[in-house]
């Protein structure tokens, strides 16, 4: 006969709760698919390239989120300079609702999108950026995202795009996006 002690019961309950939390977290997170890319055109303008798995070719809540570099910790934290205070902590834009997937200048989303801008509309040295969107349906089955900084984008060869899987030709990205759906 097995005797359950309070320690055994707590350990068992803890395992069950941990497992349930892990399953819920895994089941609620949308699958990240390679459906977003960035590149620079012949004139040096940064572009966003969004693809959708939706039959209507739509994406939900696309946005560009740029964050300022963290303080290096080598300076006195209380001694902010005028230049530091002028620095925007974030930059980018966000479009609410469902919008058509598109190829557009990074800081000039399609005019029919209801976009809210914040900060300067240019790539900032040292900032980290994320271009992302969600599944246009209420299922939240997938999302698309690519992270980068100005230096990484500048290093992308002409005719290629930067994706969550690295640098590739536009044609390879289009094929990868189709396969991802």
mmCIF file with all atom_site columns, C-alpha atoms in Angstrom:
data_model
loop_
_atom_site.group_PDB
_atom_site.id
_atom_site.type_symbol
_atom_site.label_atom_id
_atom_site.label_alt_id
_atom_site.label_comp_id
_atom_site.label_asym_id
_atom_site.label_entity_id
_atom_site.label_seq_id
_atom_site.pdbx_PDB_ins_code
_atom_site.Cartn_x
_atom_site.Cartn_y
_atom_site.Cartn_z
_atom_site.occupancy
_atom_site.B_iso_or_equiv
_atom_site.pdbx_formal_charge
_atom_site.auth_seq_id
_atom_site.auth_comp_id
_atom_site.auth_asym_id
_atom_site.auth_atom_id
_atom_site.pdbx_PDB_model_num
ATOM 1   C CA . UNK A 1 1   ? 0.000  0.000  0.000   1.00 0.00 ? 1   UNK A CA 1
ATOM 2   C CA . UNK A 1 2   ? 1.321  3.437  -1.023  1.00 0.00 ? 2   UNK A CA 1
ATOM 3   C CA . UNK A 1 3   ? 1.062  6.274  1.501   1.00 0.00 ? 3   UNK A CA 1
ATOM 4   C CA . UNK A 1 4   ? 0.646  9.809  0.163   1.00 0.00 ? 4   UNK A CA 1
ATOM 5   C CA . UNK A 1 5   ? 2.442  12.394 2.234   1.00 0.00 ? 5   UNK A CA 1
ATOM 6   C CA . UNK A 1 6   ? 1.797  16.086 1.888   1.00 0.00 ? 6   UNK A CA 1
ATOM 7   C CA . UNK A 1 7   ? 5.208  16.442 0.201   1.00 0.00 ? 7   UNK A CA 1
ATOM 8   C CA . UNK A 1 8   ? 4.357  13.755 -2.363  1.00 0.00 ? 8   UNK A CA 1
ATOM 9   C CA . UNK A 1 9   ? 0.959  15.290 -3.007  1.00 0.00 ? 9   UNK A CA 1
ATOM 10  C CA . UNK A 1 10  ? 2.474  18.778 -3.465  1.00 0.00 ? 10  UNK A CA 1
ATOM 11  C CA . UNK A 1 11  ? 5.116  17.430 -5.855  1.00 0.00 ? 11  UNK A CA 1
ATOM 12  C CA . UNK A 1 12  ? 2.482  15.589 -7.882  1.00 0.00 ? 12  UNK A CA 1
ATOM 13  C CA . UNK A 1 13  ? 0.167  18.612 -7.978  1.00 0.00 ? 13  UNK A CA 1
ATOM 14  C CA . UNK A 1 14  ? 3.064  20.861 -8.952  1.00 0.00 ? 14  UNK A CA 1
ATOM 15  C CA . UNK A 1 15  ? 3.925  18.557 -11.862 1.00 0.00 ? 15  UNK A CA 1
ATOM 16  C CA . UNK A 1 16  ? 0.328  18.487 -13.074 1.00 0.00 ? 16  UNK A CA 1
ATOM 17  C CA . UNK A 1 17  ? -0.006 22.281 -12.891 1.00 0.00 ? 17  UNK A CA 1
ATOM 18  C CA . UNK A 1 18  ? 3.355  22.820 -14.634 1.00 0.00 ? 18  UNK A CA 1
ATOM 19  C CA . UNK A 1 19  ? 2.324  20.473 -17.428 1.00 0.00 ? 19  UNK A CA 1
ATOM 20  C CA . UNK A 1 20  ? -1.022 22.204 -17.857 1.00 0.00 ? 20  UNK A CA 1
ATOM 21  C CA . UNK A 1 21  ? 0.649  25.618 -18.015 1.00 0.00 ? 21  UNK A CA 1
ATOM 22  C CA . UNK A 1 22  ? 3.117  24.371 -20.639 1.00 0.00 ? 22  UNK A CA 1
ATOM 23  C CA . UNK A 1 23  ? 0.317  22.907 -22.767 1.00 0.00 ? 23  UNK A CA 1
ATOM 24  C CA . UNK A 1 24  ? -1.734 26.094 -22.534 1.00 0.00 ? 24  UNK A CA 1
ATOM 25  C CA . UNK A 1 25  ? 1.236  28.273 -23.429 1.00 0.00 ? 25  UNK A CA 1
ATOM 26  C CA . UNK A 1 26  ? 2.136  26.086 -26.396 1.00 0.00 ? 26  UNK A CA 1
ATOM 27  C CA . UNK A 1 27  ? -1.463 25.904 -27.607 1.00 0.00 ? 27  UNK A CA 1
ATOM 28  C CA . UNK A 1 28  ? -2.102 29.638 -27.380 1.00 0.00 ? 28  UNK A CA 1
ATOM 29  C CA . UNK A 1 29  ? 1.012  30.911 -29.138 1.00 0.00 ? 29  UNK A CA 1
ATOM 30  C CA . UNK A 1 30  ? 0.660  31.444 -32.874 1.00 0.00 ? 30  UNK A CA 1
ATOM 31  C CA . UNK A 1 31  ? 3.129  29.616 -35.100 1.00 0.00 ? 31  UNK A CA 1
ATOM 32  C CA . UNK A 1 32  ? 5.835  32.015 -36.300 1.00 0.00 ? 32  UNK A CA 1
ATOM 33  C CA . UNK A 1 33  ? 6.121  31.654 -40.082 1.00 0.00 ? 33  UNK A CA 1
ATOM 34  C CA . UNK A 1 34  ? 8.611  33.240 -42.525 1.00 0.00 ? 34  UNK A CA 1
ATOM 35  C CA . UNK A 1 35  ? 6.107  35.683 -44.037 1.00 0.00 ? 35  UNK A CA 1
ATOM 36  C CA . UNK A 1 36  ? 7.837  39.029 -43.405 1.00 0.00 ? 36  UNK A CA 1
ATOM 37  C CA . UNK A 1 37  ? 10.981 40.436 -44.987 1.00 0.00 ? 37  UNK A CA 1
ATOM 38  C CA . UNK A 1 38  ? 12.841 43.720 -45.361 1.00 0.00 ? 38  UNK A CA 1
ATOM 39  C CA . UNK A 1 39  ? 15.159 44.978 -48.085 1.00 0.00 ? 39  UNK A CA 1
ATOM 40  C CA . UNK A 1 40  ? 16.616 48.135 -49.585 1.00 0.00 ? 40  UNK A CA 1
ATOM 41  C CA . UNK A 1 41  ? 15.665 49.199 -53.122 1.00 0.00 ? 41  UNK A CA 1
ATOM 42  C CA . UNK A 1 42  ? 17.985 50.653 -55.793 1.00 0.00 ? 42  UNK A CA 1
ATOM 43  C CA . UNK A 1 43  ? 17.482 54.174 -54.390 1.00 0.00 ? 43  UNK A CA 1
ATOM 44  C CA . UNK A 1 44  ? 18.451 53.068 -50.865 1.00 0.00 ? 44  UNK A CA 1
ATOM 45  C CA . UNK A 1 45  ? 14.911 53.152 -49.450 1.00 0.00 ? 45  UNK A CA 1
ATOM 46  C CA . UNK A 1 46  ? 14.105 50.472 -46.867 1.00 0.00 ? 46  UNK A CA 1
ATOM 47  C CA . UNK A 1 47  ? 11.066 48.338 -47.767 1.00 0.00 ? 47  UNK A CA 1
ATOM 48  C CA . UNK A 1 48  ? 8.737  45.954 -45.952 1.00 0.00 ? 48  UNK A CA 1
ATOM 49  C CA . UNK A 1 49  ? 7.467  42.810 -47.654 1.00 0.00 ? 49  UNK A CA 1
ATOM 50  C CA . UNK A 1 50  ? 4.490  41.057 -46.013 1.00 0.00 ? 50  UNK A CA 1
ATOM 51  C CA . UNK A 1 51  ? 2.856  37.836 -47.208 1.00 0.00 ? 51  UNK A CA 1
ATOM 52  C CA . UNK A 1 52  ? -0.288 36.161 -45.880 1.00 0.00 ? 52  UNK A CA 1
ATOM 53  C CA . UNK A 1 53  ? -1.640 32.621 -45.691 1.00 0.00 ? 53  UNK A CA 1
ATOM 54  C CA . UNK A 1 54  ? -5.177 34.036 -45.769 1.00 0.00 ? 54  UNK A CA 1
ATOM 55  C CA . UNK A 1 55  ? -7.220 33.431 -48.938 1.00 0.00 ? 55  UNK A CA 1
ATOM 56  C CA . UNK A 1 56  ? -7.958 37.178 -49.058 1.00 0.00 ? 56  UNK A CA 1
ATOM 57  C CA . UNK A 1 57  ? -4.248 38.062 -48.717 1.00 0.00 ? 57  UNK A CA 1
ATOM 58  C CA . UNK A 1 58  ? -4.751 39.976 -45.473 1.00 0.00 ? 58  UNK A CA 1
ATOM 59  C CA . UNK A 1 59  ? -2.740 40.397 -42.274 1.00 0.00 ? 59  UNK A CA 1
ATOM 60  C CA . UNK A 1 60  ? -3.858 41.561 -38.815 1.00 0.00 ? 60  UNK A CA 1
ATOM 61  C CA . UNK A 1 61  ? -2.286 44.490 -36.990 1.00 0.00 ? 61  UNK A CA 1
ATOM 62  C CA . UNK A 1 62  ? 0.943  44.896 -38.942 1.00 0.00 ? 62  UNK A CA 1
ATOM 63  C CA . UNK A 1 63  ? 3.515  47.081 -37.273 1.00 0.00 ? 63  UNK A CA 1
ATOM 64  C CA . UNK A 1 64  ? 7.101  48.219 -37.121 1.00 0.00 ? 64  UNK A CA 1
ATOM 65  C CA . UNK A 1 65  ? 8.569  48.483 -33.636 1.00 0.00 ? 65  UNK A CA 1
ATOM 66  C CA . UNK A 1 66  ? 11.952 50.151 -33.189 1.00 0.00 ? 66  UNK A CA 1
ATOM 67  C CA . UNK A 1 67  ? 13.555 50.405 -29.778 1.00 0.00 ? 67  UNK A CA 1
ATOM 68  C CA . UNK A 1 68  ? 16.472 52.546 -28.659 1.00 0.00 ? 68  UNK A CA 1
ATOM 69  C CA . UNK A 1 69  ? 19.714 50.919 -27.633 1.00 0.00 ? 69  UNK A CA 1
ATOM 70  C CA . UNK A 1 70  ? 20.037 50.130 -23.938 1.00 0.00 ? 70  UNK A CA 1
ATOM 71  C CA . UNK A 1 71  ? 22.359 52.306 -21.854 1.00 0.00 ? 71  UNK A CA 1
ATOM 72  C CA . UNK A 1 72  ? 25.844 50.811 -21.807 1.00 0.00 ? 72  UNK A CA 1
ATOM 73  C CA . UNK A 1 73  ? 26.160 51.120 -18.034 1.00 0.00 ? 73  UNK A CA 1
ATOM 74  C CA . UNK A 1 74  ? 29.582 52.761 -18.315 1.00 0.00 ? 74  UNK A CA 1
ATOM 75  C CA . UNK A 1 75  ? 28.221 56.260 -17.782 1.00 0.00 ? 75  UNK A CA 1
ATOM 76  C CA . UNK A 1 76  ? 26.684 57.708 -14.674 1.00 0.00 ? 76  UNK A CA 1
ATOM 77  C CA . UNK A 1 77  ? 22.984 56.768 -14.891 1.00 0.00 ? 77  UNK A CA 1
ATOM 78  C CA . UNK A 1 78  ? 21.914 60.128 -13.453 1.00 0.00 ? 78  UNK A CA 1
ATOM 79  C CA . UNK A 1 79  ? 23.918 62.201 -15.922 1.00 0.00 ? 79  UNK A CA 1
ATOM 80  C CA . UNK A 1 80  ? 21.770 62.263 -19.061 1.00 0.00 ? 80  UNK A CA 1
ATOM 81  C CA . UNK A 1 81  ? 22.910 64.600 -21.817 1.00 0.00 ? 81  UNK A CA 1
ATOM 82  C CA . UNK A 1 82  ? 20.628 66.814 -23.893 1.00 0.00 ? 82  UNK A CA 1
ATOM 83  C CA . UNK A 1 83  ? 21.230 64.439 -26.818 1.00 0.00 ? 83  UNK A CA 1
ATOM 84  C CA . UNK A 1 84  ? 20.094 61.449 -24.709 1.00 0.00 ? 84  UNK A CA 1
ATOM 85  C CA . UNK A 1 85  ? 16.929 63.275 -23.692 1.00 0.00 ? 85  UNK A CA 1
ATOM 86  C CA . UNK A 1 86  ? 16.161 64.133 -27.338 1.00 0.00 ? 86  UNK A CA 1
ATOM 87  C CA . UNK A 1 87  ? 16.503 60.454 -28.308 1.00 0.00 ? 87  UNK A CA 1
ATOM 88  C CA . UNK A 1 88  ? 13.124 58.794 -28.864 1.00 0.00 ? 88  UNK A CA 1
ATOM 89  C CA . UNK A 1 89  ? 12.764 55.564 -26.843 1.00 0.00 ? 89  UNK A CA 1
ATOM 90  C CA . UNK A 1 90  ? 10.808 53.954 -29.671 1.00 0.00 ? 90  UNK A CA 1
ATOM 91  C CA . UNK A 1 91  ? 9.963  54.542 -33.291 1.00 0.00 ? 91  UNK A CA 1
ATOM 92  C CA . UNK A 1 92  ? 7.788  52.935 -35.932 1.00 0.00 ? 92  UNK A CA 1
ATOM 93  C CA . UNK A 1 93  ? 4.118  52.509 -36.651 1.00 0.00 ? 93  UNK A CA 1
ATOM 94  C CA . UNK A 1 94  ? 1.130  50.273 -36.037 1.00 0.00 ? 94  UNK A CA 1
ATOM 95  C CA . UNK A 1 95  ? -1.897 49.582 -38.220 1.00 0.00 ? 95  UNK A CA 1
ATOM 96  C CA . UNK A 1 96  ? -5.029 48.294 -36.536 1.00 0.00 ? 96  UNK A CA 1
ATOM 97  C CA . UNK A 1 97  ? -7.378 45.708 -38.024 1.00 0.00 ? 97  UNK A CA 1
ATOM 98  C CA . UNK A 1 98  ? -7.079 43.599 -41.161 1.00 0.00 ? 98  UNK A CA 1
ATOM 99  C CA . UNK A 1 99  ? -5.001 45.004 -43.995 1.00 0.00 ? 99  UNK A CA 1
ATOM 100 C CA . UNK A 1 100 ? -3.898 43.708 -47.365 1.00 0.00 ? 100 UNK A CA 1
ATOM 101 C CA . UNK A 1 101 ? -0.425 42.138 -47.360 1.00 0.00 ? 101 UNK A CA 1
ATOM 102 C CA . UNK A 1 102 ? 1.872  44.330 -49.431 1.00 0.00 ? 102 UNK A CA 1
ATOM 103 C CA . UNK A 1 103 ? 5.359  45.469 -50.465 1.00 0.00 ? 103 UNK A CA 1
ATOM 104 C CA . UNK A 1 104 ? 5.887  49.107 -49.416 1.00 0.00 ? 104 UNK A CA 1
ATOM 105 C CA . UNK A 1 105 ? 8.488  51.591 -48.129 1.00 0.00 ? 105 UNK A CA 1
ATOM 106 C CA . UNK A 1 106 ? 9.173  50.667 -44.488 1.00 0.00 ? 106 UNK A CA 1
ATOM 107 C CA . UNK A 1 107 ? 8.077  54.033 -43.078 1.00 0.00 ? 107 UNK A CA 1
ATOM 108 C CA . UNK A 1 108 ? 5.255  54.646 -45.574 1.00 0.00 ? 108 UNK A CA 1
ATOM 109 C CA . UNK A 1 109 ? 2.627  51.899 -45.195 1.00 0.00 ? 109 UNK A CA 1
ATOM 110 C CA . UNK A 1 110 ? -0.213 51.880 -47.744 1.00 0.00 ? 110 UNK A CA 1
ATOM 111 C CA . UNK A 1 111 ? -2.404 54.992 -47.394 1.00 0.00 ? 111 UNK A CA 1
ATOM 112 C CA . UNK A 1 112 ? -5.583 52.921 -46.919 1.00 0.00 ? 112 UNK A CA 1
ATOM 113 C CA . UNK A 1 113 ? -4.196 51.463 -43.688 1.00 0.00 ? 113 UNK A CA 1
ATOM 114 C CA . UNK A 1 114 ? -5.157 53.324 -40.510 1.00 0.00 ? 114 UNK A CA 1
ATOM 115 C CA . UNK A 1 115 ? -1.610 53.845 -39.233 1.00 0.00 ? 115 UNK A CA 1
ATOM 116 C CA . UNK A 1 116 ? -0.439 55.422 -35.995 1.00 0.00 ? 116 UNK A CA 1
ATOM 117 C CA . UNK A 1 117 ? 3.174  56.632 -36.189 1.00 0.00 ? 117 UNK A CA 1
ATOM 118 C CA . UNK A 1 118 ? 5.570  57.247 -33.313 1.00 0.00 ? 118 UNK A CA 1
ATOM 119 C CA . UNK A 1 119 ? 9.067  58.708 -33.350 1.00 0.00 ? 119 UNK A CA 1
ATOM 120 C CA . UNK A 1 120 ? 11.127 59.563 -36.435 1.00 0.00 ? 120 UNK A CA 1
ATOM 121 C CA . UNK A 1 121 ? 10.263 57.894 -39.734 1.00 0.00 ? 121 UNK A CA 1
ATOM 122 C CA . UNK A 1 122 ? 13.789 56.792 -40.566 1.00 0.00 ? 122 UNK A CA 1
ATOM 123 C CA . UNK A 1 123 ? 16.044 53.920 -39.550 1.00 0.00 ? 123 UNK A CA 1
ATOM 124 C CA . UNK A 1 124 ? 18.081 54.946 -36.521 1.00 0.00 ? 124 UNK A CA 1
ATOM 125 C CA . UNK A 1 125 ? 21.611 53.670 -35.900 1.00 0.00 ? 125 UNK A CA 1
ATOM 126 C CA . UNK A 1 126 ? 21.738 51.286 -32.946 1.00 0.00 ? 126 UNK A CA 1
ATOM 127 C CA . UNK A 1 127 ? 17.965 50.759 -32.799 1.00 0.00 ? 127 UNK A CA 1
ATOM 128 C CA . UNK A 1 128 ? 16.539 47.234 -32.965 1.00 0.00 ? 128 UNK A CA 1
ATOM 129 C CA . UNK A 1 129 ? 13.490 46.778 -35.201 1.00 0.00 ? 129 UNK A CA 1
ATOM 130 C CA . UNK A 1 130 ? 10.760 44.177 -35.524 1.00 0.00 ? 130 UNK A CA 1
ATOM 131 C CA . UNK A 1 131 ? 8.352  44.093 -38.451 1.00 0.00 ? 131 UNK A CA 1
ATOM 132 C CA . UNK A 1 132 ? 5.457  41.826 -37.555 1.00 0.00 ? 132 UNK A CA 1
ATOM 133 C CA . UNK A 1 133 ? 1.811  40.944 -38.094 1.00 0.00 ? 133 UNK A CA 1
ATOM 134 C CA . UNK A 1 134 ? -0.735 38.338 -37.042 1.00 0.00 ? 134 UNK A CA 1
ATOM 135 C CA . UNK A 1 135 ? -3.120 35.869 -38.615 1.00 0.00 ? 135 UNK A CA 1
ATOM 136 C CA . UNK A 1 136 ? -6.055 37.881 -40.020 1.00 0.00 ? 136 UNK A CA 1
ATOM 137 C CA . UNK A 1 137 ? -8.600 35.403 -38.654 1.00 0.00 ? 137 UNK A CA 1
ATOM 138 C CA . UNK A 1 138 ? -9.646 35.168 -35.050 1.00 0.00 ? 138 UNK A CA 1
ATOM 139 C CA . UNK A 1 139 ? -7.832 31.822 -34.761 1.00 0.00 ? 139 UNK A CA 1
ATOM 140 C CA . UNK A 1 140 ? -4.378 33.369 -34.196 1.00 0.00 ? 140 UNK A CA 1
ATOM 141 C CA . UNK A 1 141 ? -2.898 30.281 -35.885 1.00 0.00 ? 141 UNK A CA 1
ATOM 142 C CA . UNK A 1 142 ? 0.199  32.045 -37.217 1.00 0.00 ? 142 UNK A CA 1
ATOM 143 C CA . UNK A 1 143 ? 2.189  35.254 -37.246 1.00 0.00 ? 143 UNK A CA 1
ATOM 144 C CA . UNK A 1 144 ? 4.973  36.705 -39.380 1.00 0.00 ? 144 UNK A CA 1
ATOM 145 C CA . UNK A 1 145 ? 8.000  38.599 -38.120 1.00 0.00 ? 145 UNK A CA 1
ATOM 146 C CA . UNK A 1 146 ? 11.520 39.700 -38.957 1.00 0.00 ? 146 UNK A CA 1
ATOM 147 C CA . UNK A 1 147 ? 13.946 41.458 -36.611 1.00 0.00 ? 147 UNK A CA 1
ATOM 148 C CA . UNK A 1 148 ? 16.853 43.607 -37.779 1.00 0.00 ? 148 UNK A CA 1
ATOM 149 C CA . UNK A 1 149 ? 18.841 46.783 -37.272 1.00 0.00 ? 149 UNK A CA 1
ATOM 150 C CA . UNK A 1 150 ? 20.027 49.420 -39.752 1.00 0.00 ? 150 UNK A CA 1
ATOM 151 C CA . UNK A 1 151 ? 23.466 47.807 -40.077 1.00 0.00 ? 151 UNK A CA 1
ATOM 152 C CA . UNK A 1 152 ? 22.011 44.369 -40.900 1.00 0.00 ? 152 UNK A CA 1
ATOM 153 C CA . UNK A 1 153 ? 19.646 45.849 -43.472 1.00 0.00 ? 153 UNK A CA 1
ATOM 154 C CA . UNK A 1 154 ? 22.451 47.829 -45.124 1.00 0.00 ? 154 UNK A CA 1
ATOM 155 C CA . UNK A 1 155 ? 24.441 44.584 -45.499 1.00 0.00 ? 155 UNK A CA 1
ATOM 156 C CA . UNK A 1 156 ? 21.692 42.830 -47.500 1.00 0.00 ? 156 UNK A CA 1
ATOM 157 C CA . UNK A 1 157 ? 22.934 42.419 -51.091 1.00 0.00 ? 157 UNK A CA 1
ATOM 158 C CA . UNK A 1 158 ? 20.992 44.075 -53.929 1.00 0.00 ? 158 UNK A CA 1
ATOM 159 C CA . UNK A 1 159 ? 18.074 41.929 -55.088 1.00 0.00 ? 159 UNK A CA 1
ATOM 160 C CA . UNK A 1 160 ? 17.878 40.039 -51.789 1.00 0.00 ? 160 UNK A CA 1
ATOM 161 C CA . UNK A 1 161 ? 15.702 40.305 -48.685 1.00 0.00 ? 161 UNK A CA 1
ATOM 162 C CA . UNK A 1 162 ? 16.299 39.730 -44.975 1.00 0.00 ? 162 UNK A CA 1
ATOM 163 C CA . UNK A 1 163 ? 13.908 37.261 -43.312 1.00 0.00 ? 163 UNK A CA 1
ATOM 164 C CA . UNK A 1 164 ? 13.708 35.422 -39.999 1.00 0.00 ? 164 UNK A CA 1
ATOM 165 C CA . UNK A 1 165 ? 15.687 32.688 -41.771 1.00 0.00 ? 165 UNK A CA 1
ATOM 166 C CA . UNK A 1 166 ? 18.425 34.987 -43.031 1.00 0.00 ? 166 UNK A CA 1
ATOM 167 C CA . UNK A 1 167 ? 19.182 36.638 -46.358 1.00 0.00 ? 167 UNK A CA 1
ATOM 168 C CA . UNK A 1 168 ? 17.757 35.202 -49.581 1.00 0.00 ? 168 UNK A CA 1
ATOM 169 C CA . UNK A 1 169 ? 16.526 36.249 -53.017 1.00 0.00 ? 169 UNK A CA 1
ATOM 170 C CA . UNK A 1 170 ? 13.018 37.677 -53.314 1.00 0.00 ? 170 UNK A CA 1
ATOM 171 C CA . UNK A 1 171 ? 12.047 34.635 -55.370 1.00 0.00 ? 171 UNK A CA 1
ATOM 172 C CA . UNK A 1 172 ? 13.281 32.268 -52.639 1.00 0.00 ? 172 UNK A CA 1
ATOM 173 C CA . UNK A 1 173 ? 11.344 34.270 -50.044 1.00 0.00 ? 173 UNK A CA 1
ATOM 174 C CA . UNK A 1 174 ? 8.141  34.077 -52.112 1.00 0.00 ? 174 UNK A CA 1
ATOM 175 C CA . UNK A 1 175 ? 8.561  30.287 -52.444 1.00 0.00 ? 175 UNK A CA 1
ATOM 176 C CA . UNK A 1 176 ? 9.294  29.937 -48.707 1.00 0.00 ? 176 UNK A CA 1
ATOM 177 C CA . UNK A 1 177 ? 6.207  31.996 -47.838 1.00 0.00 ? 177 UNK A CA 1
ATOM 178 C CA . UNK A 1 178 ? 4.017  29.799 -50.074 1.00 0.00 ? 178 UNK A CA 1
ATOM 179 C CA . UNK A 1 179 ? 5.462  26.641 -48.462 1.00 0.00 ? 179 UNK A CA 1
ATOM 180 C CA . UNK A 1 180 ? 4.899  28.065 -44.974 1.00 0.00 ? 180 UNK A CA 1
ATOM 181 C CA . UNK A 1 181 ? 1.165  28.237 -45.628 1.00 0.00 ? 181 UNK A CA 1
#
